[in-house]
Amino acid sequence: KQLTFSNAKGVDKMQMYGAGVRRIEGDFFFSPDMRWFPFDQQQLEIVLEQLESPVAEFDFVPDFNLNGMSPSVRFSGWQSSLRQGKSTTANCFASTGTKVYPGASRDASSSRSNVTFSKFSYAIRVQRPVYQGVITHFVPPMIMLSPTLYSYMLDPVAHWSTRVSLGSGGLMSVVFFHSSIAGQLPPLDYLTLFDKYIFCVYIAILV
């Protein structure tokens, strides 16, 4: 059967290991949801489709006893293990479905040109370490904000120059820190949790 990966950027290698067993290496893409960054949780998905026979003739059926993830798998920059104990399937998900391709019928005389094919999805859920997000993203702006908060206790008339220098220095530090973190993320059309937190820090400095 003709198998294809609908979310693969490219399949580099495919090896056969006996009947029905294959090892595949490739690059796959997905759409991340960064709204809760740096505490976001992502689902890495591999979608397999069969485009030779319609779903009435070929249908994927997952074997949940064979779906899992090797204990040696690690994701750099993400929580190293999301498994429950030694389970290899705690955060692996397999599901089946269908996908309709308009105009895919090979019968030119057929009035129904839409063809439905079977689809198999395998996903792994990963999450950034919470403690790392707090230490590297939330604590530094609070330290940068501390001199500005201290300046609020000074007399605004007698120490106006000190208050301005502390406030401007803290503002520049937060701006540079925010820019460095934003440069690590893909272009987004919404605000992340980190962005909202930084805006609160801006308000505390400028008020």
mmCIF file of C-alpha atoms in Angstrom:
data_model
loop_
_atom_site.group_PDB
_atom_site.id
_atom_site.type_symbol
_atom_site.label_atom_id
_atom_site.label_comp_id
_atom_site.label_asym_id
_atom_site.label_seq_id
_atom_site.Cartn_x
_atom_site.Cartn_y
_atom_site.Cartn_z
ATOM 1 C CA LYS A 1 0.000 0.000 0.000
ATOM 2 C CA GLN A 2 1.071 3.567 -0.648
ATOM 3 C CA LEU A 3 1.817 5.178 2.709
ATOM 4 C CA THR A 4 2.557 8.851 3.217
ATOM 5 C CA PHE A 5 3.239 11.155 6.154
ATOM 6 C CA SER A 6 1.030 14.205 5.763
ATOM 7 C CA ASN A 7 2.999 16.344 8.242
ATOM 8 C CA ALA A 8 6.507 15.307 7.137
ATOM 9 C CA LYS A 9 8.896 17.895 5.783
ATOM 10 C CA GLY A 10 10.969 15.047 4.430
ATOM 11 C CA VAL A 11 11.574 11.338 5.064
ATOM 12 C CA ASP A 12 15.318 10.692 5.135
ATOM 13 C CA LYS A 13 15.413 6.929 5.586
ATOM 14 C CA MET A 14 13.014 3.988 5.655
ATOM 15 C CA GLN A 15 14.208 0.509 6.619
ATOM 16 C CA MET A 16 12.328 -2.781 6.694
ATOM 17 C CA TYR A 17 12.645 -5.144 9.672
ATOM 18 C CA GLY A 18 10.659 -8.242 8.826
ATOM 19 C CA ALA A 19 7.018 -8.352 7.795
ATOM 20 C CA GLY A 20 5.178 -5.132 8.563
ATOM 21 C CA VAL A 21 7.968 -3.587 10.668
ATOM 22 C CA ARG A 22 9.647 -0.393 9.452
ATOM 23 C CA ARG A 23 12.052 2.145 10.884
ATOM 24 C CA ILE A 24 11.586 5.636 9.520
ATOM 25 C CA GLU A 25 13.730 8.742 10.000
ATOM 26 C CA GLY A 26 12.538 12.165 8.905
ATOM 27 C CA ASP A 27 11.640 15.750 9.785
ATOM 28 C CA PHE A 28 8.073 16.443 10.893
ATOM 29 C CA PHE A 29 6.338 19.760 11.528
ATOM 30 C CA PHE A 30 3.488 20.857 13.778
ATOM 31 C CA SER A 31 1.777 24.099 14.878
ATOM 32 C CA PRO A 32 2.842 24.950 18.437
ATOM 33 C CA ASP A 33 0.565 26.681 20.920
ATOM 34 C CA MET A 34 2.774 29.129 22.837
ATOM 35 C CA ARG A 35 0.079 30.935 24.854
ATOM 36 C CA TRP A 36 1.312 29.483 28.161
ATOM 37 C CA PHE A 37 5.034 29.958 27.406
ATOM 38 C CA PRO A 38 7.295 29.210 29.315
ATOM 39 C CA PHE A 39 4.930 26.651 30.877
ATOM 40 C CA ASP A 40 3.556 25.438 27.559
ATOM 41 C CA GLN A 41 2.822 21.817 26.753
ATOM 42 C CA GLN A 42 3.208 20.626 23.177
ATOM 43 C CA GLN A 43 1.981 17.567 21.324
ATOM 44 C CA LEU A 44 4.432 16.178 18.759
ATOM 45 C CA GLU A 45 2.351 14.355 16.178
ATOM 46 C CA ILE A 46 3.105 11.986 13.307
ATOM 47 C CA VAL A 47 0.241 11.522 10.841
ATOM 48 C CA LEU A 48 0.260 8.522 8.513
ATOM 49 C CA GLU A 49 -2.146 8.161 5.593
ATOM 50 C CA GLN A 50 -2.811 5.502 2.981
ATOM 51 C CA LEU A 51 -3.675 7.021 -0.391
ATOM 52 C CA GLU A 52 -4.125 3.957 -2.597
ATOM 53 C CA SER A 53 -7.393 2.468 -1.361
ATOM 54 C CA PRO A 54 -10.388 4.307 0.151
ATOM 55 C CA VAL A 55 -11.426 3.751 3.743
ATOM 56 C CA ALA A 56 -13.976 1.116 2.711
ATOM 57 C CA GLU A 57 -11.108 -1.102 1.498
ATOM 58 C CA PHE A 58 -8.278 -0.136 3.889
ATOM 59 C CA ASP A 59 -8.653 1.092 7.456
ATOM 60 C CA PHE A 60 -5.972 1.647 10.114
ATOM 61 C CA VAL A 61 -6.496 -0.126 13.446
ATOM 62 C CA PRO A 62 -4.116 0.859 16.282
ATOM 63 C CA ASP A 63 -2.531 -1.820 18.459
ATOM 64 C CA PHE A 64 -2.257 -0.092 21.825
ATOM 65 C CA ASN A 65 0.078 -2.819 23.124
ATOM 66 C CA LEU A 66 2.709 -1.817 20.548
ATOM 67 C CA ASN A 67 2.378 1.973 20.769
ATOM 68 C CA GLY A 68 4.911 3.540 23.105
ATOM 69 C CA MET A 69 8.132 5.466 23.476
ATOM 70 C CA SER A 70 11.608 4.197 24.276
ATOM 71 C CA PRO A 71 12.831 5.103 27.796
ATOM 72 C CA SER A 72 16.009 6.446 26.179
ATOM 73 C CA VAL A 73 14.164 9.208 24.296
ATOM 74 C CA ARG A 74 14.992 12.689 25.584
ATOM 75 C CA PHE A 75 13.940 16.143 24.379
ATOM 76 C CA SER A 76 16.523 18.864 24.853
ATOM 77 C CA GLY A 77 15.083 21.902 26.640
ATOM 78 C CA TRP A 78 11.923 20.066 27.627
ATOM 79 C CA GLN A 79 10.923 18.002 30.617
ATOM 80 C CA SER A 80 13.086 14.877 30.326
ATOM 81 C CA SER A 81 10.356 12.429 31.309
ATOM 82 C CA LEU A 82 6.586 12.770 31.399
ATOM 83 C CA ARG A 83 6.006 9.110 32.052
ATOM 84 C CA GLN A 84 4.270 7.632 35.064
ATOM 85 C CA GLY A 85 6.937 5.520 36.704
ATOM 86 C CA LYS A 86 8.521 3.254 34.112
ATOM 87 C CA SER A 87 5.554 3.292 31.767
ATOM 88 C CA THR A 88 6.440 3.864 28.120
ATOM 89 C CA THR A 89 2.871 4.702 27.072
ATOM 90 C CA ALA A 90 1.790 7.269 29.712
ATOM 91 C CA ASN A 91 2.168 10.213 27.346
ATOM 92 C CA CYS A 92 1.895 8.502 23.964
ATOM 93 C CA PHE A 93 -1.390 8.637 22.096
ATOM 94 C CA ALA A 94 -2.538 6.704 19.038
ATOM 95 C CA SER A 95 -5.760 7.393 17.178
ATOM 96 C CA THR A 96 -7.364 6.754 13.815
ATOM 97 C CA GLY A 97 -9.611 8.834 11.631
ATOM 98 C CA THR A 98 -10.408 9.749 8.062
ATOM 99 C CA LYS A 99 -9.505 12.517 5.646
ATOM 100 C CA VAL A 100 -11.465 13.537 2.572
ATOM 101 C CA TYR A 101 -9.624 14.530 -0.609
ATOM 102 C CA PRO A 102 -11.893 16.422 -3.046
ATOM 103 C CA GLY A 103 -11.479 15.359 -6.648
ATOM 104 C CA ALA A 104 -9.348 12.331 -5.811
ATOM 105 C CA SER A 105 -11.524 9.792 -7.571
ATOM 106 C CA ARG A 106 -9.752 7.826 -10.315
ATOM 107 C CA ASP A 107 -13.035 7.145 -12.051
ATOM 108 C CA ALA A 108 -13.541 10.015 -14.497
ATOM 109 C CA SER A 109 -17.148 8.974 -15.147
ATOM 110 C CA SER A 110 -18.041 9.011 -11.448
ATOM 111 C CA SER A 111 -20.212 11.867 -10.239
ATOM 112 C CA ARG A 112 -18.716 11.568 -6.760
ATOM 113 C CA SER A 113 -15.191 12.898 -7.013
ATOM 114 C CA ASN A 114 -14.455 13.024 -3.257
ATOM 115 C CA VAL A 115 -12.546 10.073 -1.782
ATOM 116 C CA THR A 116 -12.124 9.331 1.938
ATOM 117 C CA PHE A 117 -8.881 7.691 3.086
ATOM 118 C CA SER A 118 -7.946 6.221 6.430
ATOM 119 C CA LYS A 119 -5.594 8.179 8.703
ATOM 120 C CA PHE A 120 -3.434 7.107 11.666
ATOM 121 C CA SER A 121 -2.027 9.581 14.216
ATOM 122 C CA TYR A 122 0.658 9.020 16.832
ATOM 123 C CA ALA A 123 1.485 11.787 19.305
ATOM 124 C CA ILE A 124 3.925 12.392 22.150
ATOM 125 C CA ARG A 125 3.182 15.048 24.759
ATOM 126 C CA VAL A 126 6.106 17.092 26.097
ATOM 127 C CA GLN A 127 6.273 19.988 28.544
ATOM 128 C CA ARG A 128 8.860 22.535 29.654
ATOM 129 C CA PRO A 129 10.118 22.112 33.231
ATOM 130 C CA VAL A 130 8.143 24.458 35.502
ATOM 131 C CA TYR A 131 11.042 25.228 37.830
ATOM 132 C CA GLN A 132 13.235 26.168 34.860
ATOM 133 C CA GLY A 133 10.619 28.564 33.517
ATOM 134 C CA VAL A 134 10.304 30.293 36.882
ATOM 135 C CA ILE A 135 14.043 30.655 37.453
ATOM 136 C CA THR A 136 15.036 31.712 33.931
ATOM 137 C CA HIS A 137 12.015 33.806 32.885
ATOM 138 C CA PHE A 138 10.212 35.170 35.953
ATOM 139 C CA VAL A 139 12.894 35.716 38.593
ATOM 140 C CA PRO A 140 15.299 37.936 36.536
ATOM 141 C CA PRO A 141 12.681 40.654 35.802
ATOM 142 C CA MET A 142 11.805 40.788 39.503
ATOM 143 C CA ILE A 143 15.472 41.361 40.340
ATOM 144 C CA MET A 144 15.661 44.096 37.679
ATOM 145 C CA LEU A 145 12.535 45.683 39.151
ATOM 146 C CA SER A 146 13.875 45.766 42.735
ATOM 147 C CA PRO A 147 15.919 49.016 42.403
ATOM 148 C CA THR A 148 12.885 50.769 40.904
ATOM 149 C CA LEU A 149 10.697 49.658 43.805
ATOM 150 C CA TYR A 150 13.346 50.892 46.205
ATOM 151 C CA SER A 151 13.376 54.290 44.488
ATOM 152 C CA TYR A 152 9.678 54.732 45.333
ATOM 153 C CA MET A 153 10.675 55.058 48.989
ATOM 154 C CA LEU A 154 12.970 58.020 48.252
ATOM 155 C CA ASP A 155 11.834 61.622 48.436
ATOM 156 C CA PRO A 156 10.690 62.603 44.906
ATOM 157 C CA VAL A 157 12.038 66.145 45.266
ATOM 158 C CA ALA A 158 15.338 65.630 47.055
ATOM 159 C CA HIS A 159 16.303 62.437 45.201
ATOM 160 C CA TRP A 160 14.648 62.915 41.823
ATOM 161 C CA SER A 161 17.850 62.196 39.881
ATOM 162 C CA THR A 162 18.397 58.923 41.740
ATOM 163 C CA ARG A 163 14.828 57.843 41.065
ATOM 164 C CA VAL A 164 15.155 58.624 37.357
ATOM 165 C CA SER A 165 18.462 56.780 36.993
ATOM 166 C CA LEU A 166 17.213 53.698 38.845
ATOM 167 C CA GLY A 167 13.973 53.625 36.874
ATOM 168 C CA SER A 168 15.620 54.108 33.479
ATOM 169 C CA GLY A 169 18.289 51.507 34.241
ATOM 170 C CA GLY A 170 15.670 48.957 35.287
ATOM 171 C CA LEU A 171 13.548 49.722 32.215
ATOM 172 C CA MET A 172 16.444 49.201 29.814
ATOM 173 C CA SER A 173 17.410 45.931 31.519
ATOM 174 C CA VAL A 174 13.872 44.559 31.227
ATOM 175 C CA VAL A 175 13.575 45.655 27.573
ATOM 176 C CA PHE A 176 16.807 43.869 26.627
ATOM 177 C CA PHE A 177 15.791 40.762 28.567
ATOM 178 C CA HIS A 178 12.351 40.718 26.924
ATOM 179 C CA SER A 179 13.894 41.082 23.470
ATOM 180 C CA SER A 180 16.316 38.221 24.055
ATOM 181 C CA ILE A 181 13.508 35.864 25.094
ATOM 182 C CA ALA A 182 11.199 36.977 22.260
ATOM 183 C CA GLY A 183 13.972 36.249 19.755
ATOM 184 C CA GLN A 184 13.877 32.577 20.754
ATOM 185 C CA LEU A 185 10.212 32.196 19.759
ATOM 186 C CA PRO A 186 8.612 31.928 16.304
ATOM 187 C CA PRO A 187 6.514 34.857 15.027
ATOM 188 C CA LEU A 188 3.203 34.859 16.942
ATOM 189 C CA ASP A 189 -0.043 36.772 16.501
ATOM 190 C CA TYR A 190 -0.968 36.599 20.208
ATOM 191 C CA LEU A 191 0.579 37.351 23.592
ATOM 192 C CA THR A 192 2.189 34.633 25.652
ATOM 193 C CA LEU A 193 2.002 34.338 29.421
ATOM 194 C CA PHE A 194 5.547 35.695 29.591
ATOM 195 C CA ASP A 195 4.595 38.760 27.508
ATOM 196 C CA LYS A 196 1.728 39.586 29.884
ATOM 197 C CA TYR A 197 4.033 39.220 32.867
ATOM 198 C CA ILE A 198 6.644 41.539 31.313
ATOM 199 C CA PHE A 199 3.982 44.157 30.534
ATOM 200 C CA CYS A 200 3.049 44.147 34.223
ATOM 201 C CA VAL A 201 6.730 44.779 35.026
ATOM 202 C CA TYR A 202 6.750 47.685 32.523
ATOM 203 C CA ILE A 203 3.745 49.213 34.233
ATOM 204 C CA ALA A 204 5.364 48.877 37.662
ATOM 205 C CA ILE A 205 8.465 50.721 36.364
ATOM 206 C CA LEU A 206 6.657 53.503 34.505
ATOM 207 C CA VAL A 207 3.982 54.285 37.075
#
